[in-house]
Short mmCIF file of C-alpha atoms in Angstrom, two decimals:
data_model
loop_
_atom_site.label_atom_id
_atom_site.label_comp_id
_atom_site.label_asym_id
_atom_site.label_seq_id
_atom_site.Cartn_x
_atom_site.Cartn_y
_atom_site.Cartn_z
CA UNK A 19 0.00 0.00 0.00
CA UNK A 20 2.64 2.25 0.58
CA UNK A 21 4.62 2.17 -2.47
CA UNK A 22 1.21 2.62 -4.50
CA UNK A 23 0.45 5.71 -2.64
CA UNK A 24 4.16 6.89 -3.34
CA UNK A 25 3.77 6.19 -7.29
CA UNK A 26 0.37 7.86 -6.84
CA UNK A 27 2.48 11.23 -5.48
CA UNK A 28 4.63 11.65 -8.25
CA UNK A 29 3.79 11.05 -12.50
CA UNK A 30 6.29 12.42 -15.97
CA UNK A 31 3.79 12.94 -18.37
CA UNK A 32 5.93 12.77 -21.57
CA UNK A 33 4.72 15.17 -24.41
CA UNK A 34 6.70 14.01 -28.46
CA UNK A 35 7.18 16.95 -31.04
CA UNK A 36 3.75 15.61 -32.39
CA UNK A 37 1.63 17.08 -29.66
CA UNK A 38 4.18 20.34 -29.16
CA UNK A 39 3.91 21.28 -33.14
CA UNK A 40 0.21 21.48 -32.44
CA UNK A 41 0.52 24.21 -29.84
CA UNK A 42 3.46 26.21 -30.98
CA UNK A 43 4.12 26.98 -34.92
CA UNK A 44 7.93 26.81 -34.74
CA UNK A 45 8.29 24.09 -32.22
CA UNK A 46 12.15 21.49 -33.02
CA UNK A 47 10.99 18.81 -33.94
CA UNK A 48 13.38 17.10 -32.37
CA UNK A 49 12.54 18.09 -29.11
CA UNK A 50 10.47 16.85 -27.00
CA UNK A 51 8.91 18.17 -23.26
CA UNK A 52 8.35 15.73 -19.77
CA UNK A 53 5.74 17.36 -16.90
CA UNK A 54 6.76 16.24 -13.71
CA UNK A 55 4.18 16.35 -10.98
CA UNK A 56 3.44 15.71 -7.82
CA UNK A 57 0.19 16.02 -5.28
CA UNK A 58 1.69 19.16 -3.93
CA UNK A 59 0.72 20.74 -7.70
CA UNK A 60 3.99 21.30 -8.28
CA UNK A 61 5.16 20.81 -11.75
CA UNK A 62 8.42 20.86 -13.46
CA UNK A 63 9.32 21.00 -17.37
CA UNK A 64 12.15 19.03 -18.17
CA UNK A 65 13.16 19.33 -22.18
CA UNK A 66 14.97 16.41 -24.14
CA UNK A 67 15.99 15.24 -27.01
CA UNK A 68 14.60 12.64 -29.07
CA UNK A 69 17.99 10.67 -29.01
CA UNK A 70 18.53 11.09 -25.22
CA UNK A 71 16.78 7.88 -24.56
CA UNK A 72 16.53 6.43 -21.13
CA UNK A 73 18.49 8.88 -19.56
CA UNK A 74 15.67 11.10 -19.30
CA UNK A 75 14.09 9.03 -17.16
CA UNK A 76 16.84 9.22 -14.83
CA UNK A 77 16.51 13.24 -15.09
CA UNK A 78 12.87 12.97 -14.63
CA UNK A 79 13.43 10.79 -11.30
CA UNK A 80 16.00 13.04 -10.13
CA UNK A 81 13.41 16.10 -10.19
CA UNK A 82 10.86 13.99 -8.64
CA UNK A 83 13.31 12.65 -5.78
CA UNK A 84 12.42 9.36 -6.69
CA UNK A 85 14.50 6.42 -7.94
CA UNK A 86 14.06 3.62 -11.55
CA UNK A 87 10.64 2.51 -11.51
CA UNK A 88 9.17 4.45 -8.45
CA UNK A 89 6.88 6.97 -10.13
CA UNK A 90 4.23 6.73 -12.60
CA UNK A 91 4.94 7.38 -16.02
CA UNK A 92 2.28 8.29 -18.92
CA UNK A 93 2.76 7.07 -21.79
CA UNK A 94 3.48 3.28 -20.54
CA UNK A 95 7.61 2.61 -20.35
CA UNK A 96 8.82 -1.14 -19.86
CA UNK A 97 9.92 -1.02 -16.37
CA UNK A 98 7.30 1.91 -14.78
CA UNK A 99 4.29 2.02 -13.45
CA UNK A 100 1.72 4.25 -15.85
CA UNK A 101 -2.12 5.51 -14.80
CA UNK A 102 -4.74 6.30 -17.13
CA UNK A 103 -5.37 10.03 -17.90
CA UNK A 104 -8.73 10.88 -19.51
CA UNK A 105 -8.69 13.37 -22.64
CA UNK A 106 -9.55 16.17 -20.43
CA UNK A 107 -7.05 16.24 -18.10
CA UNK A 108 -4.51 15.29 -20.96
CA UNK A 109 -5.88 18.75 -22.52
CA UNK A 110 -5.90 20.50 -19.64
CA UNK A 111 -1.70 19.78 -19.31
CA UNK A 112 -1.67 20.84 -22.78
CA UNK A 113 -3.45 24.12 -22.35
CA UNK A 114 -0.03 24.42 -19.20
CA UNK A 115 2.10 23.95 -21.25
CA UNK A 116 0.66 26.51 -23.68
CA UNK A 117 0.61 29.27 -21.28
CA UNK A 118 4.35 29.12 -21.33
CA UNK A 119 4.97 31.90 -24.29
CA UNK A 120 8.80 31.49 -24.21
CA UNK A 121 8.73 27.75 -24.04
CA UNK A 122 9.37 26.70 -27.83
CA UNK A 123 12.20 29.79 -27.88
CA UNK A 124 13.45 27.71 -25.03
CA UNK A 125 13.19 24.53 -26.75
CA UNK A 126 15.36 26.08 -30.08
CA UNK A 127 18.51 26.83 -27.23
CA UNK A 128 18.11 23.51 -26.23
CA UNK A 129 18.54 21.91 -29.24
CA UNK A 130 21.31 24.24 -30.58
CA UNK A 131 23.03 23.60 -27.26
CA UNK A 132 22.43 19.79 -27.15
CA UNK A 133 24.20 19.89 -31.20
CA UNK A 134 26.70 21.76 -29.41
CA UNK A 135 27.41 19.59 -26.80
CA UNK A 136 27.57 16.43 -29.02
CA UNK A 137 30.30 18.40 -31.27
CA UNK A 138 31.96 18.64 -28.34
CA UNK A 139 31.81 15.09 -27.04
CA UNK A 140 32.78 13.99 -30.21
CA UNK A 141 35.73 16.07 -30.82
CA UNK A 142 37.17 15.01 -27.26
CA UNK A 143 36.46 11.11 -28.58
CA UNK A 144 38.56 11.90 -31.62
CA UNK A 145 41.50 14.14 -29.53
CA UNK A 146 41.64 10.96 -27.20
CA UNK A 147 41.79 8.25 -29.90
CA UNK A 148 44.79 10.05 -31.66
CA UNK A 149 46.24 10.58 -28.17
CA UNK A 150 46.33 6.73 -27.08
CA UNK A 151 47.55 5.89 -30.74
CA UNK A 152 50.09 8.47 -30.35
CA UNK A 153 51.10 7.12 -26.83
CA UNK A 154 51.59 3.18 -25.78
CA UNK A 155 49.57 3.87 -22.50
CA UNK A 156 46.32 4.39 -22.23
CA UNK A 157 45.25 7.36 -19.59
CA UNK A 158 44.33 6.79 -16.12
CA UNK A 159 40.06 6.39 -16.32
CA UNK A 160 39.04 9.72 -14.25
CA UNK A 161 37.95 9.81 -10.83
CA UNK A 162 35.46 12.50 -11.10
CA UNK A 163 31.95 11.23 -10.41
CA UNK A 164 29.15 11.79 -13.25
CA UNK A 165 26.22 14.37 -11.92
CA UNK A 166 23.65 15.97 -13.13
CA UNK A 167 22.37 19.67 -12.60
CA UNK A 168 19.42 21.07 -14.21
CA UNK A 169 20.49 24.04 -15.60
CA UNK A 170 17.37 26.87 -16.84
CA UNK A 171 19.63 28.41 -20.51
CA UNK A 172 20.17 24.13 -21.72
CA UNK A 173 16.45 23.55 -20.22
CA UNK A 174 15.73 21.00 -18.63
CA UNK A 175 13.88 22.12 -15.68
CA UNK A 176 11.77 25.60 -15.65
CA UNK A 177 11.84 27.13 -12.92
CA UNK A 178 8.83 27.25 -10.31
CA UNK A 179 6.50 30.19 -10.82
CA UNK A 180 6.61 32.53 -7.77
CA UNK A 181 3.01 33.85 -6.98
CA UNK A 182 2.36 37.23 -9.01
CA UNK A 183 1.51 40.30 -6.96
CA UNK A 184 -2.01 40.96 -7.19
CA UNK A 185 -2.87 43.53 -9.65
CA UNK A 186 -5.52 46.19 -8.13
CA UNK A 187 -9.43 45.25 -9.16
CA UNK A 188 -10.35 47.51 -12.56
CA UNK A 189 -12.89 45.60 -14.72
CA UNK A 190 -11.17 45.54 -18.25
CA UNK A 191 -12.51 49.31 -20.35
CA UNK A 192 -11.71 50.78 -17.50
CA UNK A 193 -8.82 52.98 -16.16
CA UNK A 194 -6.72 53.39 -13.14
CA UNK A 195 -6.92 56.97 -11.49
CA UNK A 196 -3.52 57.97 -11.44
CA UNK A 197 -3.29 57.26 -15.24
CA UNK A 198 -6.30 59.52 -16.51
CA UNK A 199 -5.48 62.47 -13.83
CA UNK A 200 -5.05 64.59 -16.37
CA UNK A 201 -6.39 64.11 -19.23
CA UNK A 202 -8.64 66.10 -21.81
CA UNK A 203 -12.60 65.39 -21.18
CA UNK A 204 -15.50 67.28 -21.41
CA UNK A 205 -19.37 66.46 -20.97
CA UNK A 206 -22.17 67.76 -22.63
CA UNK A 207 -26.22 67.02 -22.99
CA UNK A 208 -27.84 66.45 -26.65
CA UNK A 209 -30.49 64.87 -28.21
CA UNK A 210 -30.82 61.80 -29.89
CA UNK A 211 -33.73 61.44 -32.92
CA UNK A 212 -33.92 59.29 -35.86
CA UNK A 213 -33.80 61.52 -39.11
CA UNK A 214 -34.34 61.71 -42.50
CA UNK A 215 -30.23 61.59 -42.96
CA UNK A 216 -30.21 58.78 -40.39
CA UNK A 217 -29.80 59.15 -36.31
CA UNK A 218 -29.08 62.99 -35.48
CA UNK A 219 -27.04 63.61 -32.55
CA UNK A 220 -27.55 67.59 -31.37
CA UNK A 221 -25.47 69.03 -28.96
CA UNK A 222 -26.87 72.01 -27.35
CA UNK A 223 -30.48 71.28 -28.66
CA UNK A 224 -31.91 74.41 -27.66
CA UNK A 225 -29.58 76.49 -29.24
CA UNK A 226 -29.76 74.74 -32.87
CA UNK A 227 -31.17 76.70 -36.10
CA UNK A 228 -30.84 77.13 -39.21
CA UNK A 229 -27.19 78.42 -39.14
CA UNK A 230 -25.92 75.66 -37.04
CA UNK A 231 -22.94 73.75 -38.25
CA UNK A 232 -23.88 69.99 -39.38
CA UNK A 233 -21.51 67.20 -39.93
CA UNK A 234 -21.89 63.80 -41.55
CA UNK A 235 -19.72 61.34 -39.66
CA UNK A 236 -19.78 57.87 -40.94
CA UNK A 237 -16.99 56.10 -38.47
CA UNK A 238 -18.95 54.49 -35.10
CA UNK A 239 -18.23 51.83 -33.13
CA UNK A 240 -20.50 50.37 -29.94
CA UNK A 241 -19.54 48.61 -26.32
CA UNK A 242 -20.22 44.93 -26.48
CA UNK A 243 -23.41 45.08 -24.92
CA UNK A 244 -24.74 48.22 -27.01
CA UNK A 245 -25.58 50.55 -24.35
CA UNK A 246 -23.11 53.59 -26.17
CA UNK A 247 -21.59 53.90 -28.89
CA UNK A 248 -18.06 55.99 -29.77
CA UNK A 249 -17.41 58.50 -32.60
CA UNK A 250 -14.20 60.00 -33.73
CA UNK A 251 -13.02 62.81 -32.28
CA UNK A 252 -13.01 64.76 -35.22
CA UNK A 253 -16.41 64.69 -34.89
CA UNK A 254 -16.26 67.65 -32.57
CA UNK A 255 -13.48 69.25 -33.76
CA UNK A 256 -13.26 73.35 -33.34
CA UNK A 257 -16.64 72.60 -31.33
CA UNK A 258 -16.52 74.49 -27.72
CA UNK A 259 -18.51 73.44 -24.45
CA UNK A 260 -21.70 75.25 -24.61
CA UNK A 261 -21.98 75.75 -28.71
CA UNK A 262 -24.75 74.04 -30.98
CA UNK A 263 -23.98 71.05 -32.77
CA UNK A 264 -25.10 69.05 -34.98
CA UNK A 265 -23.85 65.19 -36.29
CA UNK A 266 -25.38 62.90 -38.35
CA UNK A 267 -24.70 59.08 -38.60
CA UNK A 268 -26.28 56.84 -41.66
CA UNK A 269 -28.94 54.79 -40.46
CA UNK A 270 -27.56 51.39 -41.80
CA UNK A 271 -24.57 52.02 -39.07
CA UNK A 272 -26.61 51.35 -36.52
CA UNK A 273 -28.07 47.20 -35.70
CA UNK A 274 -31.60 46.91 -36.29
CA UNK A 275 -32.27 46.87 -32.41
CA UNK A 276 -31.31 50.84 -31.73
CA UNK A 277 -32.70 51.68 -35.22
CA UNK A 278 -35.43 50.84 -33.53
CA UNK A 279 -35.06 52.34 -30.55
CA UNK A 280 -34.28 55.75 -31.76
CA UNK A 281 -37.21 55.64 -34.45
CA UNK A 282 -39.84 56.98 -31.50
CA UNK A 283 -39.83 60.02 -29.57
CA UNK A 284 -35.69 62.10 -29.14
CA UNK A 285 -34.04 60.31 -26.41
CA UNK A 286 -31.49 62.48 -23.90
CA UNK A 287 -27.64 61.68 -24.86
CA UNK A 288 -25.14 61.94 -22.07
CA UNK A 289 -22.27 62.78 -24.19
CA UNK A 290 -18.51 62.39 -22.61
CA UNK A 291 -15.61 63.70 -25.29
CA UNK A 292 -12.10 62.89 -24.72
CA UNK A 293 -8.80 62.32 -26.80
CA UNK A 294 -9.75 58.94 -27.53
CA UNK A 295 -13.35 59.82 -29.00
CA UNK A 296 -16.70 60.66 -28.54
CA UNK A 297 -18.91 58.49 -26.48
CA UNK A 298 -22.58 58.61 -26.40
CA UNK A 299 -25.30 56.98 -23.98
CA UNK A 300 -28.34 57.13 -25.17
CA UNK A 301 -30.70 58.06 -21.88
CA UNK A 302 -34.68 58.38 -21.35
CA UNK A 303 -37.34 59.47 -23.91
CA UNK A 304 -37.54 63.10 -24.11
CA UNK A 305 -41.52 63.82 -23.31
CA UNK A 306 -43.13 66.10 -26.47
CA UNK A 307 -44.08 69.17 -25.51
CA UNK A 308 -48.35 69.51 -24.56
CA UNK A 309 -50.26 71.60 -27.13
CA UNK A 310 -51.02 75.43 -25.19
CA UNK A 311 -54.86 75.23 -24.64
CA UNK A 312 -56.07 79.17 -25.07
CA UNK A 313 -58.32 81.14 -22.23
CA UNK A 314 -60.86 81.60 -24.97
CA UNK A 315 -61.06 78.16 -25.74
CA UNK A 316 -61.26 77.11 -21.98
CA UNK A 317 -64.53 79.56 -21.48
CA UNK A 318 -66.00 78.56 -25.08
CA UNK A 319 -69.59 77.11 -24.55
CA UNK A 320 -70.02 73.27 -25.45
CA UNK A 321 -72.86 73.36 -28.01
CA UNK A 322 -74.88 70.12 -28.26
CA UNK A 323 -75.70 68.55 -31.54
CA UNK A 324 -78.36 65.75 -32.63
CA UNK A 325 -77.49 62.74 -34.05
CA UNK A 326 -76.78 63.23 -37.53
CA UNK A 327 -78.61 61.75 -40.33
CA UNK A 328 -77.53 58.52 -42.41
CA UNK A 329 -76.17 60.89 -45.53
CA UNK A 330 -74.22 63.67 -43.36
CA UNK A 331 -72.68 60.59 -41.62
CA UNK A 332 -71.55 58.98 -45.12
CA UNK A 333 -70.03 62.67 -45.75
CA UNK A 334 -68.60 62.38 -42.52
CA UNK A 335 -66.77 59.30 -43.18
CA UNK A 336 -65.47 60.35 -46.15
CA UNK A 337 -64.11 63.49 -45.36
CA UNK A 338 -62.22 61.64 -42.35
CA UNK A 339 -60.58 58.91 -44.85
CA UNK A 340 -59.81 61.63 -46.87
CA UNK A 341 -57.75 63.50 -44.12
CA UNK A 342 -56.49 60.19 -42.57
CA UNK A 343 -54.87 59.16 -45.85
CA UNK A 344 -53.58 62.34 -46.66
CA UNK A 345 -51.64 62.53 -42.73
CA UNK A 346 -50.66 58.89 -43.65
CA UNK A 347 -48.69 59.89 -46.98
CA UNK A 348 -47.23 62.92 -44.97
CA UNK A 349 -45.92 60.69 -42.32
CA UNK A 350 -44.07 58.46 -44.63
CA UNK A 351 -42.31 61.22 -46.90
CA UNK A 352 -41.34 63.07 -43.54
CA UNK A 353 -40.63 60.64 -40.89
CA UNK A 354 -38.53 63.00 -39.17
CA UNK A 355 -41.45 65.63 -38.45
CA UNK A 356 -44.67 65.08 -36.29
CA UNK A 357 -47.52 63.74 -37.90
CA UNK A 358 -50.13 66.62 -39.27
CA UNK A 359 -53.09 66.98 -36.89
CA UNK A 360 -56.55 65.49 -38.12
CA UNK A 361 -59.12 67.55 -37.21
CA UNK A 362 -62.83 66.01 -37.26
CA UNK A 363 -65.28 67.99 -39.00
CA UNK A 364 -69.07 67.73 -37.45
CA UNK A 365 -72.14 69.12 -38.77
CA UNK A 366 -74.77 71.10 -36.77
CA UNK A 367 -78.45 69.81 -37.27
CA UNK A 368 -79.16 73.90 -36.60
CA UNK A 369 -77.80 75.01 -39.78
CA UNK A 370 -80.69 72.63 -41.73
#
């Protein structure tokens, strides 16, 4: 029981250049990349290459203080226990190892050093043949015992990630205060309507006539969840807190949804203008003014009337289809501008 709960502690997941090439373009592919982890959730990345054999193993044990055959190892190796790992947790070490953004950089050192180092090996093989065929005796074996050092620049081990600091708590779109302390901004009111040259954003409303500038912009963008949207600065340029001003933005800019929105009554728009643009939230419905009701028509008497007859009401009928799809026709060539008012004529019985 205990040395199953020891192999348990400690597993080398072995990753080929297969599985690497998939998550980073330029990965060797001659290279390949063990995880070595334990319970703790500590986990070590230990490069080789593909001609290193067994000898990783003995790399992988010595990161995993463990000895031959005493921790798991995925895929199976004659001689080592293995588990099974679902496809999930087999992509989740994947999506690990793809957080590393330096890792395959890594990888290219390795291999240039591991060519390196086998130049090297094999140069000192040829500089001691030639010596023991120059001389009859061979050269004392050396005493110096063989270890093994993971070093971080030839790569076998990364290093263990020390806990970030914790950054302060800004949702992302917005910025720190120390960063915007001085910056351009200026806010102004307007009015939002849907036009006949497409949504009409006034700035100053009560100050617009005829003489007021107008501009046509046709850049806009919108927050994810469409509650503003964002013009150019240009927009307002040589435009002064206070002045009239008028923009216009084609209708087709806009998504169906706030073409609809703005096709009703002229909505308030809290407008905020910095360096980076001019943002726009469209607020509450602005109520239409009520019509003035005179003194004389308050005190005018209310004068009764019969029923009228069969052929006045015909007349009456007509005369109101008559108006109704004239104010109909006018709607639809101006759907910027109120509807006409309809006025109902009646007829007095007196006048008979």
């Amino acid at each position: 029981m205990g040395q199953q709960t020891m192999i348990a502690e400690k597993l080398a997941y072995f990753f080929d250049a297969a599985d690497l090439g998939n998550v980073f373009e330029d990965w060797p592919e001659e290279i390949g990349l063990v995880l070595c982890l334990d319970d703790a959730g500590t986990c070590e990345m230990l490069l080789h290459h593909h001609d290193e054999g067994r000898s990783v193993l003995r790399k992988a044990g010595a990161l995993l203080d463990r000895g031959s055959g005493e921790f798991a190892v995925v895929p199976p190796i004659e001689g080592y226990p293995t588990r099974r790992v679902m496809f999930s947790d087999e992509q989740k070490l994947l999506a690990l190892v793809a957080d590393e953004d330096d890792l395959a950089e890594m990888a290219a050192d390795y291999l240039i050093n591991y060519h390196f180092e086998q130049d090297r090996k094999a140069r000192e093989r040829r500089e001691k043949e030639a010596a023991r065929a120059a001389a009859p005796k061979s050269p004392a074996p050396s005493s110096e015992p063989f270890f093994w050092r993971p070093r971080l620049h030839l790569s076998e081990v990364r290093a263990k990630r020390q806990p970030r600091p914790k950054a302060p708590v800004i949702p992302q779109g917005y910025v720190p205060a120390e960063a915007i302390s001085e910056v351009e901004c200026f806010f102004a009111e307007g009015e939002l309507r849907l036009g006949r040259r497409g949504v009409r954003l006034s700035l100053a409303p009560e100050l617009v006539d005829i003489k007021t500038c107008t501009r046509l912009v046709q850049e806009v963008g919108f927050r994810d969840d469409l509650s503003r949207f964002v013009l150019p600065r240009k927009a307002v340029e040589g435009w002064q807190p206070g002045e009239p001003l008028v923009i216009d933005i084609p209708e087709e800019r806009f998504p169906a949804g706030l073409r609809a929105r703005f096709s009703g009554a002229a909505r308030v728009a809290e407008v905020t203008i910095t360096a980076q643009g001019v943002f726009v939230a469209p607020g509450a419905v602005i109520p239409e003014p009520e019509p003035a009701v005179s003194e004389a028509d308050l005190k005018a008497p209310v004068r009764r009337r019969r029923f009228l007859t069969p052929l006045r009401v015909a007349v009456v009928l007509l005369t109101g289809v008559g108006l109704t799809a004239g104010t109909v026709i006018n709607a639809v060539a101006s759907p910027d501008r109120p509807a006409a008012a309809v006025s109902l004529v009646a007829f007095d019985d007196s006048a008979d």
